[in-house]
Coordinates of C-alpha atoms in Angstrom, one line a residue:
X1 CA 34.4 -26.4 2.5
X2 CA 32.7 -29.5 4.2
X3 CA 29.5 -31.0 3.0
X4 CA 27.4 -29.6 5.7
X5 CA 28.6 -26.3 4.2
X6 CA 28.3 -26.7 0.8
X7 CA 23.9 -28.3 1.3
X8 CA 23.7 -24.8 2.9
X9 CA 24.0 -23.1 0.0
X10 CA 21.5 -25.5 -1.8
X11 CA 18.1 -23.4 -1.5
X12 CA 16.3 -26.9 -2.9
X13 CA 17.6 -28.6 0.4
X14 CA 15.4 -28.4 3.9
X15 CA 14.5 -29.7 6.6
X16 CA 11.4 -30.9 5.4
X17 CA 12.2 -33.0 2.3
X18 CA 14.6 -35.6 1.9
X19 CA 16.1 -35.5 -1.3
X20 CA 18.0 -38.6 -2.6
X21 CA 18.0 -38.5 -6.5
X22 CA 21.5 -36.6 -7.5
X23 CA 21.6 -39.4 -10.1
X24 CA 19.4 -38.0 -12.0
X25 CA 19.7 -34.3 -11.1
X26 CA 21.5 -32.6 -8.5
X27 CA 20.1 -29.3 -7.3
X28 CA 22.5 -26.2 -7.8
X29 CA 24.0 -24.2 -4.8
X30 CA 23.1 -20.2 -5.1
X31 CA 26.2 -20.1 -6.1
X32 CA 26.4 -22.0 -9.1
X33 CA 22.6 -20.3 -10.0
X34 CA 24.3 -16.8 -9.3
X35 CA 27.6 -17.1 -11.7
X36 CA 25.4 -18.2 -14.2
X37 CA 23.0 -15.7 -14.2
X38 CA 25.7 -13.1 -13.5
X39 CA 26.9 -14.1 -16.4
X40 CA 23.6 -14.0 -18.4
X41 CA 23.2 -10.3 -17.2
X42 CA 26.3 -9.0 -18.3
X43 CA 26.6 -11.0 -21.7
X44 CA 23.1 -8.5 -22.3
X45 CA 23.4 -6.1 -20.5
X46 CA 27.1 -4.3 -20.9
X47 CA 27.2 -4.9 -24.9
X48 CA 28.4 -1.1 -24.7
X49 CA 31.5 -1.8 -23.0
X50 CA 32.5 -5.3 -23.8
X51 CA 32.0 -6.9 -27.4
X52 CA 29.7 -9.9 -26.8
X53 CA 31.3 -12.3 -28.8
X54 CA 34.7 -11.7 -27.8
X55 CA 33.1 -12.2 -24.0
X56 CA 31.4 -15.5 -25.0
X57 CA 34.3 -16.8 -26.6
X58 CA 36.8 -15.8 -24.3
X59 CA 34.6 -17.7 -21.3
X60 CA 34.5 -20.7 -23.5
X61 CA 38.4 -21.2 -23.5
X62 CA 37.9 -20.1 -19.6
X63 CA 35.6 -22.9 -19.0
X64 CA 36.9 -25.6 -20.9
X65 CA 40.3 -25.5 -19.6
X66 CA 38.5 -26.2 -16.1
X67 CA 36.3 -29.2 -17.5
X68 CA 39.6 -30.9 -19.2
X69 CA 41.3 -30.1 -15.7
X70 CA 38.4 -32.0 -13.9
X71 CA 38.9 -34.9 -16.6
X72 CA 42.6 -35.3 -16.6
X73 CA 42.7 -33.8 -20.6
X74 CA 43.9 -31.4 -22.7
X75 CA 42.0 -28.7 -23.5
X76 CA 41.9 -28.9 -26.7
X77 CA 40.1 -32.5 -26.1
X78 CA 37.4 -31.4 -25.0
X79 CA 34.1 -29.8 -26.9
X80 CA 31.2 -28.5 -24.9
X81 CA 27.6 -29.6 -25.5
X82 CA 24.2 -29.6 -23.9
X83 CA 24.5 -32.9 -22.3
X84 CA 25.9 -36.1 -22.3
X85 CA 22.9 -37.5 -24.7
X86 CA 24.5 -34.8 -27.6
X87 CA 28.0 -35.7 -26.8
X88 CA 27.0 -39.1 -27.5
X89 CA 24.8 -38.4 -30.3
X90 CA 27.8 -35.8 -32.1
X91 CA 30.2 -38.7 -31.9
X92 CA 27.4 -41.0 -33.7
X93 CA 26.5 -38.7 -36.4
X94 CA 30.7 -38.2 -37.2
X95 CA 31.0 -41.2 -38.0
X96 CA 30.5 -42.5 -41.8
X97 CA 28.5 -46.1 -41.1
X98 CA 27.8 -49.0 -43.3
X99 CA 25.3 -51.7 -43.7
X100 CA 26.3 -54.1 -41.6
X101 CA 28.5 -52.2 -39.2
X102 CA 28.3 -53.7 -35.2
X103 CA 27.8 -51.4 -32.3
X104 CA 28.1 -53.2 -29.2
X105 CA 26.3 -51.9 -26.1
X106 CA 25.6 -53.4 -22.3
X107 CA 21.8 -54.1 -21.3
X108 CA 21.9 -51.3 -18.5
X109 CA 22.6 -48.7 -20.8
X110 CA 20.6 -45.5 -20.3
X111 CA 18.2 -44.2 -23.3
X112 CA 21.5 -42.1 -24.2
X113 CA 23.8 -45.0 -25.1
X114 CA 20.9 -47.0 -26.7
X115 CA 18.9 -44.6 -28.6
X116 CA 21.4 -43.5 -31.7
X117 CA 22.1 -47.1 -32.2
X118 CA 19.4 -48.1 -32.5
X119 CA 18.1 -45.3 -35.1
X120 CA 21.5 -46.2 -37.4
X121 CA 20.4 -50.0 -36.6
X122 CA 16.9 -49.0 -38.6
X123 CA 18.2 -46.4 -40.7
X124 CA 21.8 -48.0 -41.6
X125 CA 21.6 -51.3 -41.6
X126 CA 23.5 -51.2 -38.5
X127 CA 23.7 -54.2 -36.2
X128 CA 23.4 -53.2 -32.6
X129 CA 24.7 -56.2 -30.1
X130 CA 23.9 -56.1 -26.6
X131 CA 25.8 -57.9 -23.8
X132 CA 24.0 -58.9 -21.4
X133 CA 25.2 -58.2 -17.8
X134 CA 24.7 -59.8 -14.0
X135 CA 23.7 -57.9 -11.3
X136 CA 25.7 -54.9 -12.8
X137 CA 28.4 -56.6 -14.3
X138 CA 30.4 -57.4 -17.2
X139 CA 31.9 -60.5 -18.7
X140 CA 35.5 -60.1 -20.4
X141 CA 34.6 -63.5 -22.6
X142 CA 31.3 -62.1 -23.5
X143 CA 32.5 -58.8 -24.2
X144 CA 35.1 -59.5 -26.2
X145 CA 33.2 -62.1 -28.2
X146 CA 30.5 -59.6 -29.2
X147 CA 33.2 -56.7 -30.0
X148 CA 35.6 -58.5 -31.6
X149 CA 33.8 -57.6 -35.0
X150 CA 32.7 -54.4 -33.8
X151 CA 33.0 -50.5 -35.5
X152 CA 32.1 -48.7 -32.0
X153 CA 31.6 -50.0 -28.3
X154 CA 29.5 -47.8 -26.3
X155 CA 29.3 -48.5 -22.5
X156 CA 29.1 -46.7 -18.9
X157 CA 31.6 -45.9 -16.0
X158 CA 29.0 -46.4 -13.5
X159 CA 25.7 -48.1 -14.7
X160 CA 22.8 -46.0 -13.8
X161 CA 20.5 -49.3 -12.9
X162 CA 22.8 -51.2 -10.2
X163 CA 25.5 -47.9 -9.4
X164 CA 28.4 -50.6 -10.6
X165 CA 31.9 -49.5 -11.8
X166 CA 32.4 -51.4 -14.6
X167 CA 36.6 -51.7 -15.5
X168 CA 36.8 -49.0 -17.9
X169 CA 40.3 -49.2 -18.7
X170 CA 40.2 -53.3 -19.0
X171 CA 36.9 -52.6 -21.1
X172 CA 38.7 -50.2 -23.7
X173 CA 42.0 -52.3 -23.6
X174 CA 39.8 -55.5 -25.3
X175 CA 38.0 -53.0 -27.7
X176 CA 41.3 -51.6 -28.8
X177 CA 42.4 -55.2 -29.9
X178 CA 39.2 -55.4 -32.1
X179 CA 40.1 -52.3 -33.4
X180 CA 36.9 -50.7 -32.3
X181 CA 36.0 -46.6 -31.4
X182 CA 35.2 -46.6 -28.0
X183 CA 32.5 -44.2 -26.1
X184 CA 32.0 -44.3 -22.4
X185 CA 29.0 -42.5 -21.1
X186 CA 30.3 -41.0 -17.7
X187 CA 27.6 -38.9 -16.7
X188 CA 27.7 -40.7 -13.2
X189 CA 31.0 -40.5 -12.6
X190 CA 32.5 -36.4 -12.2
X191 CA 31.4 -35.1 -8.8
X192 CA 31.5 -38.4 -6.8
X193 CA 34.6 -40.2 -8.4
X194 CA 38.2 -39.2 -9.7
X195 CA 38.1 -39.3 -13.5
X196 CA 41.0 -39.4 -15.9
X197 CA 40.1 -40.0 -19.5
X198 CA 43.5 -40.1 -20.2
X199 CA 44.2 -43.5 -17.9
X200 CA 40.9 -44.8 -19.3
X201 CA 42.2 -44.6 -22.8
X202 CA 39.0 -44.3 -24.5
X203 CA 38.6 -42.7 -27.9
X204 CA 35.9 -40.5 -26.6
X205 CA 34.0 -39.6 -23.1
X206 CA 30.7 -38.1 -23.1
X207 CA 29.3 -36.4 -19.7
X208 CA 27.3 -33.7 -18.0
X209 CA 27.3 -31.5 -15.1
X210 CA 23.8 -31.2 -13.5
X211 CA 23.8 -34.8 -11.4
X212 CA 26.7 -34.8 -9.0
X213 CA 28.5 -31.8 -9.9
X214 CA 25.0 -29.8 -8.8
X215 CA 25.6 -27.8 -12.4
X216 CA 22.7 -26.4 -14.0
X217 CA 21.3 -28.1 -17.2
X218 CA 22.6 -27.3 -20.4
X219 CA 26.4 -27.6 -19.6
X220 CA 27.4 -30.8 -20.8
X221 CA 31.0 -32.0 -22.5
X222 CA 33.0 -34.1 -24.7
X223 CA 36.1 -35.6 -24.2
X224 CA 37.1 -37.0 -28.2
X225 CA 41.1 -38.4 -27.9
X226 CA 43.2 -35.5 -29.8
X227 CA 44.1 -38.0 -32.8
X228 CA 40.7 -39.5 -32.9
X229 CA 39.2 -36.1 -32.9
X230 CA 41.3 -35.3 -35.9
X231 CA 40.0 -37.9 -38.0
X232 CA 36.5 -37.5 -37.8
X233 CA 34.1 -34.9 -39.8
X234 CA 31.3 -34.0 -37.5
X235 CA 27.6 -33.9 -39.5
X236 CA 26.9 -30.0 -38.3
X237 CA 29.8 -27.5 -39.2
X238 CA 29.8 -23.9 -38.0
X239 CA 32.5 -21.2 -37.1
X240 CA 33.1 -22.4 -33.8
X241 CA 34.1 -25.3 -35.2
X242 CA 36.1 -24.6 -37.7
X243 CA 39.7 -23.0 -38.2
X244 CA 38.7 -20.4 -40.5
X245 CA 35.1 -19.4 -40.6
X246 CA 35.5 -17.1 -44.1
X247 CA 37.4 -19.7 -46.0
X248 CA 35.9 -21.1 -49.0
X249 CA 37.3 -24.6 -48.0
X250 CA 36.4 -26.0 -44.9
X251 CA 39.0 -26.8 -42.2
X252 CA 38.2 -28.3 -39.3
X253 CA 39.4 -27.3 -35.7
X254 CA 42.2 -29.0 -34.3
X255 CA 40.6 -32.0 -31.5
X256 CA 37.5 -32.0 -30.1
X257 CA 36.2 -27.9 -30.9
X258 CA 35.0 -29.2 -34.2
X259 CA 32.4 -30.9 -32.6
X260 CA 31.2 -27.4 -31.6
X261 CA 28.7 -25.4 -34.3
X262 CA 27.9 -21.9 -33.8
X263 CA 26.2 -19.5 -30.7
X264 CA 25.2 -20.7 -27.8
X265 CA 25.4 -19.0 -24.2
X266 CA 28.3 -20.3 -21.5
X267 CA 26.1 -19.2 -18.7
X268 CA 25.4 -22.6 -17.9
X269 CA 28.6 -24.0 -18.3
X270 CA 29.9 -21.0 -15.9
X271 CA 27.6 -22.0 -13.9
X272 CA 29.0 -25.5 -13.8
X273 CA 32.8 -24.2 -12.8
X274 CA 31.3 -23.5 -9.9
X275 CA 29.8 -26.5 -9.0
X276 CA 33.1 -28.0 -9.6
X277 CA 35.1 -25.6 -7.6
X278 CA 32.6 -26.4 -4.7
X279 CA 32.6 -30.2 -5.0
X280 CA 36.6 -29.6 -5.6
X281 CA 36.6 -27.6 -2.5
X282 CA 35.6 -30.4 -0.4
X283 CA 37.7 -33.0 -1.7
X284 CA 36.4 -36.2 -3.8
X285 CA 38.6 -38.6 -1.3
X286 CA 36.3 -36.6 1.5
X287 CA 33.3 -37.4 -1.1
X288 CA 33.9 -40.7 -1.9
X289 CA 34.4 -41.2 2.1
X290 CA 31.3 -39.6 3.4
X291 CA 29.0 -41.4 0.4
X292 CA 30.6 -44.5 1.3
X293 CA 28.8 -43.9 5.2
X294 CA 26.2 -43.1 3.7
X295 CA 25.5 -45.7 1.6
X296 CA 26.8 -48.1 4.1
X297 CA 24.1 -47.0 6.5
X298 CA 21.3 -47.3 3.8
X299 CA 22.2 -50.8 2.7
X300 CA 22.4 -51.6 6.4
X301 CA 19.1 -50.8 7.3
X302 CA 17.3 -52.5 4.2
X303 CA 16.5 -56.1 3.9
X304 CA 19.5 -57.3 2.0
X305 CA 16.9 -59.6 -0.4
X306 CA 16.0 -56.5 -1.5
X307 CA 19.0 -54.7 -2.8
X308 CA 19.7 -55.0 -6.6
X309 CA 23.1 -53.0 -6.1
X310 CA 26.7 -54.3 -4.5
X311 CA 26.5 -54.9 -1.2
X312 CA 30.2 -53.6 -1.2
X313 CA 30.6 -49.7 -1.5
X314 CA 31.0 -48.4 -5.2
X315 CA 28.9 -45.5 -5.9
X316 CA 26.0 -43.3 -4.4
X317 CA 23.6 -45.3 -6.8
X318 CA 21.9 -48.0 -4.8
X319 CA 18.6 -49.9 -6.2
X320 CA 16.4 -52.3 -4.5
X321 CA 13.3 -54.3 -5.2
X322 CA 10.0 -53.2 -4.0
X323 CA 6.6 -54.6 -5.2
X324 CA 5.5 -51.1 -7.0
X325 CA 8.4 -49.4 -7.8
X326 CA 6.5 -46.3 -9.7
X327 CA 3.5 -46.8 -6.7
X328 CA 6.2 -46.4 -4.3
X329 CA 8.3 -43.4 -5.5
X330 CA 4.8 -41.5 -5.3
X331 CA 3.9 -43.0 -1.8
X332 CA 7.1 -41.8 -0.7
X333 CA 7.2 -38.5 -2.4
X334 CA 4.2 -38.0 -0.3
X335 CA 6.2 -38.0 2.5
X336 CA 8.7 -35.8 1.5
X337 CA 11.6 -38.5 0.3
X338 CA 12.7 -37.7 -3.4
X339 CA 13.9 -40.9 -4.6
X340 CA 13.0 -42.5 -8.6
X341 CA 11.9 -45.8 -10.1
X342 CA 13.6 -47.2 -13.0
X343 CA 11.8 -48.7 -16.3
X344 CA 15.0 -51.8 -16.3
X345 CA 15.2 -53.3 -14.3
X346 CA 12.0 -52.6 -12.4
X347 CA 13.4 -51.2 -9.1
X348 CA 13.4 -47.9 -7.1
X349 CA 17.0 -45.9 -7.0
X350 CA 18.2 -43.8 -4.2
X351 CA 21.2 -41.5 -4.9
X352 CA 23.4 -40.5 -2.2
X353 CA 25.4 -37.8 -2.5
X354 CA 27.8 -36.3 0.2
X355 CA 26.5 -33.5 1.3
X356 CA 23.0 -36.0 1.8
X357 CA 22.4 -36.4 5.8
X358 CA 22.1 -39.0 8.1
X359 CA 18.3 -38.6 8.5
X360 CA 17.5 -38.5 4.4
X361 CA 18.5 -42.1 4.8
X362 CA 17.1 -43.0 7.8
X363 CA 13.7 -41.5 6.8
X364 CA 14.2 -43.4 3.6
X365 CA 15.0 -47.0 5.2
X366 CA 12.3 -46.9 7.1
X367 CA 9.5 -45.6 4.4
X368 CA 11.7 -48.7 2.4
X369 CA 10.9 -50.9 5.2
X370 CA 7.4 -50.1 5.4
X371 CA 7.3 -51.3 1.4
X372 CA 6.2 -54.6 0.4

């Protein structure tokens, strides 16, 4: 499949608007919206024929061996959730804090990697410790300073304010020697760069697939290291989650599936497999390639005083400074150009995506250029 192919098959996607916000949500093929609601329809509607839960809980095993496949994990590493803002909270909630605990987080974390902090920093006499960054990145000194004391290190792959890698395995390596849990937020990542948790050697990965896999909302997931995963009692318990749901005594499931409580419906997380077959289809070294060109031309045709992101290539997230960022995201929604402001740092953010087209970004460089 090439990208041209796959935006065919995204009814959201015309002529007549250019759409340029994947990093916040990436509209679903009719594919991805069909298998999903295919799946819907027969979960209710052939309850003659098949048992429902053995139908549910046969496409969970389906579905998670194809997210830890995408990830580089096992599958028994990997829980599915709502979103990457539940895997994050589950992992929170697991763990049994103290007054005076540290969490150590960056200043461009999204509300997802700052919010449960900062309810155990007023509820448990936690101490939440921010590192501060420079135009998207991250001091080893500084980082290891602030962790070296530290219970959990939360950060992102790609920060969702500049579209920076930050060194994920380097990161987690200095975190380790503190002796700290570490949780990346990846939710930027899967769909526009490879991912292997394994290499990354983090204790636990929390993600989604509704921005550049084109999922549907609802199918998020949880990478939680097997060993870690083993150690840890989750705050909600329920038969999915547990080895034996009749037992008087509670055992846990083996890795991450105790993170997972009771009945919910796969639809949208069949729904995702398809996203990722159709992004897999087309290659991520063809993905990373063609947002690279993308971005390259964008960057290119702004004033470079303006742009907050790398000039160098390193994800589909590019910011820039405008006079009136949330002024100009509705001047230029007007105009058919989907792009979003953000609250920190005060900037506009477009997201390019592969299967994005030449004239989305010219039409957006020059409604850009026409900005104070």
């Amino acid at each position: 499949m090439t990208p041209r192919e796959l935006r065919a098959d995204v009814p959201a996607l015309d002529e007549e608007t250019a759409y340029l916000n994947y990093g916040a949500h990436g509209p679903s093929p009719e594919r991805v919206v069909d298998a999903a609601a295919d799946f819907l329809a027969n979960h209710e509607y052939d309850v003659a024929e098949t048992d429902p839960y053995e139908h549910a809980f046969g496409t969970y095993e389906t579905v998670r061996e194809r997210i830890a496949a995408l990830l580089g994990a096992e599958p028994e590493e990997v829980a599915l959730t709502e979103s990457t803002t539940d895997g994050i909270a589950r992992i929170a909630a697991a763990i049994d804090w103290e007054p005076g605990d540290v969490v150590v987080r960056t200043d461009v974390e999204h509300p997802a990697g700052v919010l449960p902090w900062r309810q155990l920093e007023e509820e448990a006499g936690v101490e939440v410790r921010v590192v501060e960054t420079e135009d998207g990145r991250i001091d080893r000194d500084a980082f290891a300073d602030a962790v070296a004391d530290a219970r959990l290190v939360c950060f992102s792959a790609i920060t969702w304010t500049h579209g920076t890698r930050l060194p994920v395995r380097e990161l987690v390596e200095v975190a380790n020697d503190a002796d700290a849990f570490t949780l990346v937020d990846a939710v930027q990542s899967p769909g526009q760069v490879p991912v292997d948790v394994h290499e990354w050697g983090a204790d636990a990965v929390a993600a989604a697939g509704h921005k550049w896999l084109l999922g549907p909302w609802g199918a998020g997931f949880l990478y939680v290291d097997r060993a870690v995963a083993d150690g840890m009692t989750p705050s909600s318990v329920g038969y999915r989650g547990v080895e034996t749901p009749t037992a008087h005594d509670i055992e846990f499931a083996p890795g991450a599936k105790r993170f997972e409580v009771g009945t919910t419906t796969p639809a949208a997380h069949v729904g995702l497999v398809e996203g990722i077959d159709a992004v897999e289809s087309i290659g991520l070294d063809a993905i990373e390639s063609r947002i690279e060109a993308l971005t390259d031309r964008l960057k290119e045709g702004v004033d470079e005083e303006r742009l907050l992101s790398p000039r160098e290539y390193e994800s589909g997230l590019v910011s820039f400074e405008v006079a009136e960022p949330e002024a100009t995201v509705e001047r230029l929604h007007e105009r058919g150009i989907v792009i979003r402001d953000l609250p920190h740092p005060d900037v506009v953010r477009v997201s390019v995506h592969a299967i994005s087209t030449e004239r989305e970004i010219d039409d957006v460089v020059e409604a850009l250029n026409g900005e104070p």
